[in-house]
Amino acid sequence: MLSIAFLEQTDSTMDFTSFSTETGKRLSAPTPEINVSVCVLNWNDPVRLRGCLQSLRDVKALNDVNYEVIVIDNGSTDSSRELVLNEFPLVRLVALPQNIALAAAYNQGLRLGRGRFLVILNNDIVVLDDCLSRMARFLTEDSTAGIVVARLLDPNGSVQERYYLCKLPSLRSLFAELSWLDRIWPNNPWGHKAGARGWDPDKIFQMEQVPGAAMMVKREVVERVGLLDEGFRFGYEDVDFCNRCGKAGWTLWYLPDARVVHYGGASVAMMESRDTSLFRFRGLLRYSQKYFTPRQYFILRLLVAGILVLRLPVVFALELWPKASVRTRWKGTHRVYLRLFWESLTATTRVAC
């Protein structure tokens, strides 16, 4: 059983209790005074975390909803926890003793959320203006809307269109992605961009999947479809959640007037390349096993195995690269690829990632 320190600091008191991943399956009881619970996940990035929390504090007066902020620190070994306790005393802090799956970590915050709406927010997000009010108002006015996502902006103000895939993954779109056809022929009729045709970043748009960096979910949606699937270690947990919401009859929307700045890739940059490859491929296999037909799943497994074999020479070259930082980042990745090759052929990715 994983014991989790839960630190809640108010103006002058700090309360220590415990929370277990094997209990607390249900959400905390809602509180009428709180409209929105914002769950921020952090891992060894106090600089980005400070920017995120500062933005939430700065825009509070611009939002006509009362919201609480919950930081889930996913086993950081730096000054992240001290930052929250010292500079943001009204933030609730869940301090995980070790780094766990992204979905499992976010679920700790979602379970504690007391708001009518629950927000999943990356720590590399800076919230702008009345973003939270606009998202909450949209979900309130549309009874069938279950999830709404903000407009993700680069620091220069341009829209991050690459995150809005709109359609759920299919065998064809995954083939285009894994074979790098999307890179060679970006406008091919099978890839992810094909699913985003008709999307206008300046208009409200219904989607099958939304980026998980800044999305707001109705509380009743989580109560009905469940929390994030903790079998996903890193990657596809948000796609899986969107799929479950859609199958349950909820609609998912992009709201252009709700704006955030997304710096992107902070936590991924700190991970070893072999780890990101392992978790993403396992997440892909787990997702396809859940939603594809047996025949499609079999074809995808063969596709993954073939792609891994074709990429191995590139991986070997990077592991022997003259630049030390490149060699360090890719060290041991070939062993991960060989392990994934075996798993894809034997269909052993049926347990938690």
mmCIF file of C-alpha atoms in Angstrom:
data_model
loop_
_atom_site.group_PDB
_atom_site.id
_atom_site.type_symbol
_atom_site.label_atom_id
_atom_site.label_comp_id
_atom_site.label_asym_id
_atom_site.label_seq_id
_atom_site.Cartn_x
_atom_site.Cartn_y
_atom_site.Cartn_z
ATOM 1 C CA MET A 1 0.000 0.000 0.000
ATOM 2 C CA LEU A 2 1.385 3.391 -0.990
ATOM 3 C CA SER A 3 1.110 5.918 1.817
ATOM 4 C CA ILE A 4 0.701 9.490 0.649
ATOM 5 C CA ALA A 5 1.355 12.543 2.775
ATOM 6 C CA PHE A 6 -1.440 15.055 2.384
ATOM 7 C CA LEU A 7 -0.455 18.542 3.447
ATOM 8 C CA GLU A 8 -3.121 21.190 3.586
ATOM 9 C CA GLN A 9 -1.991 24.633 4.663
ATOM 10 C CA THR A 10 -4.341 27.478 5.430
ATOM 11 C CA ASP A 11 -3.499 30.934 6.753
ATOM 12 C CA SER A 12 -1.893 29.737 9.970
ATOM 13 C CA THR A 13 -2.350 25.981 10.315
ATOM 14 C CA MET A 14 -1.092 22.872 8.591
ATOM 15 C CA ASP A 15 -2.918 19.570 8.818
ATOM 16 C CA PHE A 16 -1.222 16.207 8.173
ATOM 17 C CA THR A 17 -3.365 13.177 7.348
ATOM 18 C CA SER A 18 -2.835 10.168 5.108
ATOM 19 C CA PHE A 19 -4.348 9.034 1.857
ATOM 20 C CA SER A 20 -4.036 5.629 0.252
ATOM 21 C CA THR A 21 -4.163 4.589 -3.378
ATOM 22 C CA GLU A 22 -6.080 1.475 -2.292
ATOM 23 C CA THR A 23 -8.876 3.468 -0.706
ATOM 24 C CA GLY A 24 -10.746 6.635 -1.516
ATOM 25 C CA LYS A 25 -12.117 5.371 -4.797
ATOM 26 C CA ARG A 26 -14.978 7.833 -4.590
ATOM 27 C CA LEU A 27 -14.655 11.577 -4.914
ATOM 28 C CA SER A 28 -14.737 13.825 -1.881
ATOM 29 C CA ALA A 29 -18.125 15.280 -1.003
ATOM 30 C CA PRO A 30 -18.799 18.467 -3.009
ATOM 31 C CA THR A 31 -18.754 21.800 -1.203
ATOM 32 C CA PRO A 32 -21.285 24.466 -2.289
ATOM 33 C CA GLU A 33 -18.755 27.237 -1.672
ATOM 34 C CA ILE A 34 -16.332 25.785 -4.241
ATOM 35 C CA ASN A 35 -17.263 25.772 -7.924
ATOM 36 C CA VAL A 36 -14.023 24.524 -9.441
ATOM 37 C CA SER A 37 -11.206 22.264 -8.229
ATOM 38 C CA VAL A 38 -7.972 22.784 -10.173
ATOM 39 C CA CYS A 39 -5.600 19.791 -10.018
ATOM 40 C CA VAL A 40 -2.000 20.604 -10.961
ATOM 41 C CA LEU A 41 0.544 17.805 -11.357
ATOM 42 C CA ASN A 42 4.207 18.572 -10.748
ATOM 43 C CA TRP A 43 7.471 16.666 -10.908
ATOM 44 C CA ASN A 44 10.804 18.379 -10.240
ATOM 45 C CA ASP A 45 9.886 21.664 -11.914
ATOM 46 C CA PRO A 46 9.493 24.454 -9.324
ATOM 47 C CA VAL A 47 10.030 27.202 -11.909
ATOM 48 C CA ARG A 48 7.102 26.153 -14.109
ATOM 49 C CA LEU A 49 5.014 25.325 -11.044
ATOM 50 C CA ARG A 50 5.528 28.813 -9.619
ATOM 51 C CA GLY A 51 4.406 30.364 -12.903
ATOM 52 C CA CYS A 52 1.289 28.195 -13.011
ATOM 53 C CA LEU A 53 0.253 28.857 -9.418
ATOM 54 C CA GLN A 54 1.058 32.556 -9.704
ATOM 55 C CA SER A 55 -1.214 32.824 -12.735
ATOM 56 C CA LEU A 56 -4.056 31.102 -10.881
ATOM 57 C CA ARG A 57 -3.636 33.551 -8.026
ATOM 58 C CA ASP A 58 -3.353 36.592 -10.299
ATOM 59 C CA VAL A 59 -6.558 35.883 -12.257
ATOM 60 C CA LYS A 60 -8.711 35.062 -9.229
ATOM 61 C CA ALA A 61 -10.337 38.500 -9.238
ATOM 62 C CA LEU A 62 -11.203 38.130 -12.947
ATOM 63 C CA ASN A 63 -13.123 34.888 -12.464
ATOM 64 C CA ASP A 64 -16.630 34.841 -11.004
ATOM 65 C CA VAL A 65 -16.227 31.265 -9.738
ATOM 66 C CA ASN A 66 -14.703 30.205 -6.448
ATOM 67 C CA TYR A 67 -11.954 27.686 -7.022
ATOM 68 C CA GLU A 68 -9.505 25.670 -5.010
ATOM 69 C CA VAL A 69 -6.072 24.600 -6.209
ATOM 70 C CA ILE A 70 -4.657 21.148 -5.466
ATOM 71 C CA VAL A 71 -1.021 20.419 -6.309
ATOM 72 C CA ILE A 72 -0.049 16.770 -6.660
ATOM 73 C CA ASP A 73 3.717 16.582 -6.301
ATOM 74 C CA ASN A 74 4.726 13.340 -7.975
ATOM 75 C CA GLY A 75 7.796 12.377 -5.968
ATOM 76 C CA SER A 76 9.876 15.512 -6.557
ATOM 77 C CA THR A 77 13.364 15.599 -5.082
ATOM 78 C CA ASP A 78 13.891 19.343 -5.455
ATOM 79 C CA SER A 79 12.341 22.409 -3.795
ATOM 80 C CA SER A 80 8.869 22.050 -5.328
ATOM 81 C CA ARG A 81 7.070 21.165 -2.095
ATOM 82 C CA GLU A 82 8.739 23.925 -0.106
ATOM 83 C CA LEU A 83 7.762 26.358 -2.857
ATOM 84 C CA VAL A 84 4.077 25.489 -2.487
ATOM 85 C CA LEU A 85 4.115 25.599 1.310
ATOM 86 C CA ASN A 86 6.069 28.846 1.562
ATOM 87 C CA GLU A 87 4.733 30.896 -1.344
ATOM 88 C CA PHE A 88 1.210 29.544 -1.866
ATOM 89 C CA PRO A 89 -0.235 28.816 1.599
ATOM 90 C CA LEU A 90 -3.823 28.433 0.361
ATOM 91 C CA VAL A 91 -2.937 25.655 -2.071
ATOM 92 C CA ARG A 92 -3.623 22.063 -1.002
ATOM 93 C CA LEU A 93 -0.560 19.884 -1.459
ATOM 94 C CA VAL A 94 -0.539 16.133 -1.993
ATOM 95 C CA ALA A 95 3.071 14.973 -1.576
ATOM 96 C CA LEU A 96 3.630 11.571 -3.153
ATOM 97 C CA PRO A 97 6.689 9.787 -1.706
ATOM 98 C CA GLN A 98 7.684 8.382 -5.104
ATOM 99 C CA ASN A 99 6.994 9.003 -8.767
ATOM 100 C CA ILE A 100 3.946 7.035 -9.923
ATOM 101 C CA ALA A 101 1.892 6.805 -13.112
ATOM 102 C CA LEU A 102 0.594 10.125 -14.373
ATOM 103 C CA ALA A 103 -3.016 8.923 -14.290
ATOM 104 C CA ALA A 104 -2.656 7.559 -10.763
ATOM 105 C CA ALA A 105 -1.099 10.815 -9.580
ATOM 106 C CA TYR A 106 -3.821 12.988 -11.107
ATOM 107 C CA ASN A 107 -6.459 10.745 -9.554
ATOM 108 C CA GLN A 108 -5.190 11.645 -6.083
ATOM 109 C CA GLY A 109 -6.100 15.259 -6.755
ATOM 110 C CA LEU A 110 -9.380 14.463 -8.488
ATOM 111 C CA ARG A 111 -10.516 12.375 -5.516
ATOM 112 C CA LEU A 112 -9.876 15.301 -3.184
ATOM 113 C CA GLY A 113 -11.584 17.889 -5.378
ATOM 114 C CA ARG A 114 -14.669 19.442 -3.799
ATOM 115 C CA GLY A 115 -15.850 21.524 -6.740
ATOM 116 C CA ARG A 116 -18.712 21.064 -9.150
ATOM 117 C CA PHE A 117 -16.143 21.107 -11.945
ATOM 118 C CA LEU A 118 -12.737 19.407 -11.941
ATOM 119 C CA VAL A 119 -9.773 20.747 -13.891
ATOM 120 C CA ILE A 120 -6.758 18.738 -15.043
ATOM 121 C CA LEU A 121 -3.938 21.237 -15.509
ATOM 122 C CA ASN A 122 -0.299 20.755 -16.453
ATOM 123 C CA ASN A 123 2.257 22.618 -14.384
ATOM 124 C CA ASP A 124 3.613 24.228 -17.568
ATOM 125 C CA ILE A 125 0.351 26.131 -18.070
ATOM 126 C CA VAL A 126 -0.194 29.836 -17.371
ATOM 127 C CA VAL A 127 -3.891 30.637 -17.032
ATOM 128 C CA LEU A 128 -5.070 33.863 -18.657
ATOM 129 C CA ASP A 129 -7.916 36.202 -17.706
ATOM 130 C CA ASP A 130 -11.321 34.640 -16.931
ATOM 131 C CA CYS A 131 -10.513 31.264 -18.475
ATOM 132 C CA LEU A 132 -11.989 29.208 -15.622
ATOM 133 C CA SER A 133 -15.227 31.206 -15.555
ATOM 134 C CA ARG A 134 -15.749 30.785 -19.282
ATOM 135 C CA MET A 135 -15.188 27.042 -19.127
ATOM 136 C CA ALA A 136 -17.478 26.584 -16.117
ATOM 137 C CA ARG A 137 -20.181 28.720 -17.716
ATOM 138 C CA PHE A 138 -20.052 26.673 -20.917
ATOM 139 C CA LEU A 139 -20.448 23.380 -19.052
ATOM 140 C CA THR A 140 -23.274 24.844 -16.974
ATOM 141 C CA GLU A 141 -25.249 26.027 -19.987
ATOM 142 C CA ASP A 142 -24.905 22.782 -21.992
ATOM 143 C CA SER A 143 -26.368 19.796 -20.158
ATOM 144 C CA THR A 144 -24.778 17.278 -22.553
ATOM 145 C CA ALA A 145 -21.294 18.804 -22.476
ATOM 146 C CA GLY A 146 -18.970 16.763 -20.285
ATOM 147 C CA ILE A 147 -15.531 18.176 -21.045
ATOM 148 C CA VAL A 148 -14.292 21.513 -22.315
ATOM 149 C CA VAL A 149 -10.710 22.373 -23.220
ATOM 150 C CA ALA A 150 -9.042 25.774 -23.380
ATOM 151 C CA ARG A 151 -7.199 27.329 -26.300
ATOM 152 C CA LEU A 152 -3.532 26.360 -25.888
ATOM 153 C CA LEU A 153 -1.162 29.139 -26.901
ATOM 154 C CA ASP A 154 2.570 29.242 -27.484
ATOM 155 C CA PRO A 155 4.407 31.943 -25.501
ATOM 156 C CA ASN A 156 4.344 34.069 -28.673
ATOM 157 C CA GLY A 157 0.535 33.900 -28.759
ATOM 158 C CA SER A 158 0.075 31.459 -31.643
ATOM 159 C CA VAL A 159 -2.363 28.561 -31.282
ATOM 160 C CA GLN A 160 -0.803 25.138 -30.674
ATOM 161 C CA GLU A 161 -2.776 23.415 -33.405
ATOM 162 C CA ARG A 162 -0.666 20.244 -33.125
ATOM 163 C CA TYR A 163 -2.455 19.289 -29.894
ATOM 164 C CA TYR A 164 -5.964 19.383 -31.359
ATOM 165 C CA LEU A 165 -6.296 16.037 -33.109
ATOM 166 C CA CYS A 166 -10.094 16.153 -32.771
ATOM 167 C CA LYS A 167 -10.682 12.502 -33.734
ATOM 168 C CA LEU A 168 -9.938 9.409 -31.669
ATOM 169 C CA PRO A 169 -7.061 7.183 -32.844
ATOM 170 C CA SER A 170 -7.821 4.649 -35.554
ATOM 171 C CA LEU A 171 -5.688 1.939 -37.102
ATOM 172 C CA ARG A 172 -5.102 4.164 -40.124
ATOM 173 C CA SER A 173 -4.137 7.250 -38.121
ATOM 174 C CA LEU A 174 -1.784 5.224 -35.932
ATOM 175 C CA PHE A 175 -0.154 3.728 -39.018
ATOM 176 C CA ALA A 176 0.433 7.237 -40.373
ATOM 177 C CA GLU A 177 1.923 8.310 -37.047
ATOM 178 C CA LEU A 178 4.127 5.284 -36.354
ATOM 179 C CA SER A 179 5.449 5.058 -39.912
ATOM 180 C CA TRP A 180 6.282 8.796 -39.808
ATOM 181 C CA LEU A 181 3.978 9.296 -42.788
ATOM 182 C CA ASP A 182 2.542 12.256 -40.879
ATOM 183 C CA ARG A 183 5.995 13.866 -40.968
ATOM 184 C CA ILE A 184 6.774 13.031 -44.575
ATOM 185 C CA TRP A 185 3.271 13.878 -45.861
ATOM 186 C CA PRO A 186 1.560 16.055 -43.217
ATOM 187 C CA ASN A 187 -1.691 16.403 -45.160
ATOM 188 C CA ASN A 188 -2.162 12.721 -45.942
ATOM 189 C CA PRO A 189 -5.805 11.526 -45.823
ATOM 190 C CA TRP A 190 -5.202 8.968 -43.055
ATOM 191 C CA GLY A 191 -3.192 10.839 -40.434
ATOM 192 C CA HIS A 192 -4.179 12.881 -37.421
ATOM 193 C CA LYS A 193 -4.469 16.111 -39.408
ATOM 194 C CA ALA A 194 -7.231 14.511 -41.466
ATOM 195 C CA GLY A 195 -9.290 14.244 -38.286
ATOM 196 C CA ALA A 196 -8.838 17.957 -37.616
ATOM 197 C CA ARG A 197 -10.190 19.111 -40.975
ATOM 198 C CA GLY A 198 -12.857 21.715 -40.506
ATOM 199 C CA TRP A 199 -11.447 22.803 -37.176
ATOM 200 C CA ASP A 200 -11.222 26.582 -36.841
ATOM 201 C CA PRO A 201 -9.183 27.735 -33.807
ATOM 202 C CA ASP A 202 -11.410 30.811 -33.492
ATOM 203 C CA LYS A 203 -14.695 28.894 -33.251
ATOM 204 C CA ILE A 204 -16.291 26.581 -30.705
ATOM 205 C CA PHE A 205 -15.798 23.052 -31.990
ATOM 206 C CA GLN A 206 -16.977 19.609 -30.889
ATOM 207 C CA MET A 207 -14.245 16.976 -30.678
ATOM 208 C CA GLU A 208 -13.860 13.267 -29.978
ATOM 209 C CA GLN A 209 -10.701 13.825 -27.953
ATOM 210 C CA VAL A 210 -9.200 16.934 -26.389
ATOM 211 C CA PRO A 211 -5.663 17.647 -25.140
ATOM 212 C CA GLY A 212 -5.297 16.885 -21.448
ATOM 213 C CA ALA A 213 -3.097 19.893 -20.649
ATOM 214 C CA ALA A 214 -5.964 22.175 -19.608
ATOM 215 C CA MET A 215 -9.365 20.525 -19.553
ATOM 216 C CA MET A 216 -12.373 20.998 -17.293
ATOM 217 C CA VAL A 217 -14.702 18.084 -16.540
ATOM 218 C CA LYS A 218 -18.127 18.010 -14.947
ATOM 219 C CA ARG A 219 -18.057 16.261 -11.616
ATOM 220 C CA GLU A 220 -20.967 14.024 -12.601
ATOM 221 C CA VAL A 221 -18.970 12.814 -15.614
ATOM 222 C CA VAL A 222 -16.213 11.468 -13.377
ATOM 223 C CA GLU A 223 -18.793 9.972 -11.027
ATOM 224 C CA ARG A 224 -20.366 8.164 -13.972
ATOM 225 C CA VAL A 225 -17.401 7.029 -16.116
ATOM 226 C CA GLY A 226 -14.761 6.804 -13.395
ATOM 227 C CA LEU A 227 -11.350 8.343 -12.874
ATOM 228 C CA LEU A 228 -8.365 8.112 -15.208
ATOM 229 C CA ASP A 229 -7.294 4.551 -15.987
ATOM 230 C CA GLU A 230 -4.254 3.975 -13.770
ATOM 231 C CA GLY A 231 -3.065 1.191 -16.051
ATOM 232 C CA PHE A 232 -1.584 3.893 -18.284
ATOM 233 C CA ARG A 233 1.803 5.003 -17.015
ATOM 234 C CA PHE A 234 2.410 7.943 -19.361
ATOM 235 C CA GLY A 235 0.489 8.577 -22.548
ATOM 236 C CA TYR A 236 -3.034 7.755 -23.795
ATOM 237 C CA GLU A 237 -4.668 8.137 -20.364
ATOM 238 C CA ASP A 238 -6.375 11.332 -21.563
ATOM 239 C CA VAL A 239 -7.401 9.731 -24.873
ATOM 240 C CA ASP A 240 -8.865 6.780 -22.994
ATOM 241 C CA PHE A 241 -10.805 9.101 -20.685
ATOM 242 C CA CYS A 242 -12.206 11.067 -23.633
ATOM 243 C CA ASN A 243 -13.264 7.830 -25.318
ATOM 244 C CA ARG A 244 -15.104 6.657 -22.208
ATOM 245 C CA CYS A 245 -16.850 10.009 -21.861
ATOM 246 C CA GLY A 246 -18.008 9.944 -25.461
ATOM 247 C CA LYS A 247 -19.288 6.381 -25.166
ATOM 248 C CA ALA A 248 -21.274 7.430 -22.087
ATOM 249 C CA GLY A 249 -23.091 10.085 -24.129
ATOM 250 C CA TRP A 250 -21.184 13.225 -23.122
ATOM 251 C CA THR A 251 -19.885 15.735 -25.662
ATOM 252 C CA LEU A 252 -16.398 17.262 -25.667
ATOM 253 C CA TRP A 253 -15.711 20.819 -26.760
ATOM 254 C CA TYR A 254 -12.946 23.257 -27.635
ATOM 255 C CA LEU A 255 -13.598 26.763 -26.273
ATOM 256 C CA PRO A 256 -11.464 29.409 -28.029
ATOM 257 C CA ASP A 257 -12.325 32.234 -25.610
ATOM 258 C CA ALA A 258 -10.786 30.328 -22.679
ATOM 259 C CA ARG A 259 -7.074 30.911 -23.145
ATOM 260 C CA VAL A 260 -3.935 29.535 -21.511
ATOM 261 C CA VAL A 261 -0.246 29.650 -22.382
ATOM 262 C CA HIS A 262 1.251 26.170 -22.675
ATOM 263 C CA TYR A 263 5.038 25.949 -22.468
ATOM 264 C CA GLY A 264 4.900 22.214 -23.115
ATOM 265 C CA GLY A 265 7.167 19.241 -22.663
ATOM 266 C CA ALA A 266 8.702 20.204 -19.319
ATOM 267 C CA SER A 267 8.290 16.858 -17.574
ATOM 268 C CA VAL A 268 8.926 14.876 -20.747
ATOM 269 C CA ALA A 269 12.246 16.664 -21.233
ATOM 270 C CA MET A 270 13.432 15.414 -17.839
ATOM 271 C CA MET A 271 12.587 11.794 -18.645
ATOM 272 C CA GLU A 272 15.029 9.451 -20.306
ATOM 273 C CA SER A 273 14.186 8.731 -23.935
ATOM 274 C CA ARG A 274 13.938 5.015 -23.166
ATOM 275 C CA ASP A 275 11.291 5.720 -20.521
ATOM 276 C CA THR A 276 9.113 7.857 -22.778
ATOM 277 C CA SER A 277 9.345 5.237 -25.541
ATOM 278 C CA LEU A 278 8.454 2.415 -23.169
ATOM 279 C CA PHE A 279 5.456 4.152 -21.627
ATOM 280 C CA ARG A 280 4.058 5.569 -24.865
ATOM 281 C CA PHE A 281 4.220 2.298 -26.779
ATOM 282 C CA ARG A 282 2.738 0.392 -23.857
ATOM 283 C CA GLY A 283 0.002 3.001 -23.569
ATOM 284 C CA LEU A 284 -0.717 2.651 -27.276
ATOM 285 C CA LEU A 285 -0.977 -1.130 -27.011
ATOM 286 C CA ARG A 286 -3.173 -0.919 -23.928
ATOM 287 C CA TYR A 287 -5.492 1.607 -25.567
ATOM 288 C CA SER A 288 -5.822 -0.396 -28.778
ATOM 289 C CA GLN A 289 -6.517 -3.570 -26.828
ATOM 290 C CA LYS A 290 -9.376 -1.816 -25.032
ATOM 291 C CA TYR A 291 -11.067 -0.274 -28.065
ATOM 292 C CA PHE A 292 -9.964 -2.007 -31.267
ATOM 293 C CA THR A 293 -11.389 -5.227 -32.625
ATOM 294 C CA PRO A 294 -9.212 -8.334 -32.103
ATOM 295 C CA ARG A 295 -8.216 -8.211 -35.766
ATOM 296 C CA GLN A 296 -7.276 -4.530 -35.593
ATOM 297 C CA TYR A 297 -5.352 -5.120 -32.375
ATOM 298 C CA PHE A 298 -3.411 -7.971 -33.994
ATOM 299 C CA ILE A 299 -2.539 -5.819 -37.016
ATOM 300 C CA LEU A 300 -1.420 -2.960 -34.781
ATOM 301 C CA ARG A 301 0.829 -5.261 -32.766
ATOM 302 C CA LEU A 302 2.533 -6.407 -35.968
ATOM 303 C CA LEU A 303 2.839 -2.787 -37.071
ATOM 304 C CA VAL A 304 4.446 -1.771 -33.772
ATOM 305 C CA ALA A 305 6.869 -4.699 -33.958
ATOM 306 C CA GLY A 306 7.884 -3.743 -37.491
ATOM 307 C CA ILE A 307 8.315 -0.073 -36.629
ATOM 308 C CA LEU A 308 10.515 -0.933 -33.656
ATOM 309 C CA VAL A 309 12.786 -3.070 -35.838
ATOM 310 C CA LEU A 310 13.107 -0.273 -38.404
ATOM 311 C CA ARG A 311 13.947 2.280 -35.702
ATOM 312 C CA LEU A 312 16.611 0.157 -34.003
ATOM 313 C CA PRO A 313 19.487 1.300 -36.283
ATOM 314 C CA VAL A 314 18.641 4.929 -35.476
ATOM 315 C CA VAL A 315 18.580 4.134 -31.762
ATOM 316 C CA PHE A 316 21.968 2.395 -31.944
ATOM 317 C CA ALA A 317 23.397 5.435 -33.731
ATOM 318 C CA LEU A 318 22.081 7.806 -31.052
ATOM 319 C CA GLU A 319 23.486 5.617 -28.290
ATOM 320 C CA LEU A 320 26.924 5.977 -29.934
ATOM 321 C CA TRP A 321 26.544 9.668 -30.774
ATOM 322 C CA PRO A 322 29.671 11.818 -30.266
ATOM 323 C CA LYS A 323 27.851 14.285 -28.008
ATOM 324 C CA ALA A 324 27.747 12.977 -24.432
ATOM 325 C CA SER A 325 24.333 14.449 -23.589
ATOM 326 C CA VAL A 326 22.764 12.613 -26.543
ATOM 327 C CA ARG A 327 24.409 9.333 -25.575
ATOM 328 C CA THR A 328 23.217 9.719 -21.989
ATOM 329 C CA ARG A 329 19.626 10.441 -23.004
ATOM 330 C CA TRP A 330 19.410 7.435 -25.337
ATOM 331 C CA LYS A 331 21.518 5.000 -23.315
ATOM 332 C CA GLY A 332 19.869 1.590 -23.057
ATOM 333 C CA THR A 333 16.978 2.494 -25.369
ATOM 334 C CA HIS A 334 17.713 -0.439 -27.678
ATOM 335 C CA ARG A 335 16.950 -2.835 -24.808
ATOM 336 C CA VAL A 336 13.605 -1.110 -24.282
ATOM 337 C CA TYR A 337 12.824 -1.453 -27.994
ATOM 338 C CA LEU A 338 13.668 -5.147 -27.925
ATOM 339 C CA ARG A 339 11.446 -5.629 -24.879
ATOM 340 C CA LEU A 340 8.589 -3.772 -26.585
ATOM 341 C CA PHE A 341 9.145 -5.829 -29.738
ATOM 342 C CA TRP A 342 8.624 -9.007 -27.729
ATOM 343 C CA GLU A 343 5.589 -7.608 -25.903
ATOM 344 C CA SER A 344 3.927 -6.510 -29.133
ATOM 345 C CA LEU A 345 4.367 -9.954 -30.681
ATOM 346 C CA THR A 346 3.241 -11.884 -27.611
ATOM 347 C CA ALA A 347 0.452 -9.467 -26.569
ATOM 348 C CA THR A 348 1.727 -9.322 -22.989
ATOM 349 C CA THR A 349 0.816 -5.665 -22.435
ATOM 350 C CA ARG A 350 -2.332 -6.520 -20.514
ATOM 351 C CA VAL A 351 -1.239 -5.328 -17.102
ATOM 352 C CA ALA A 352 -0.547 -1.885 -15.729
ATOM 353 C CA CYS A 353 2.018 0.109 -17.670
#
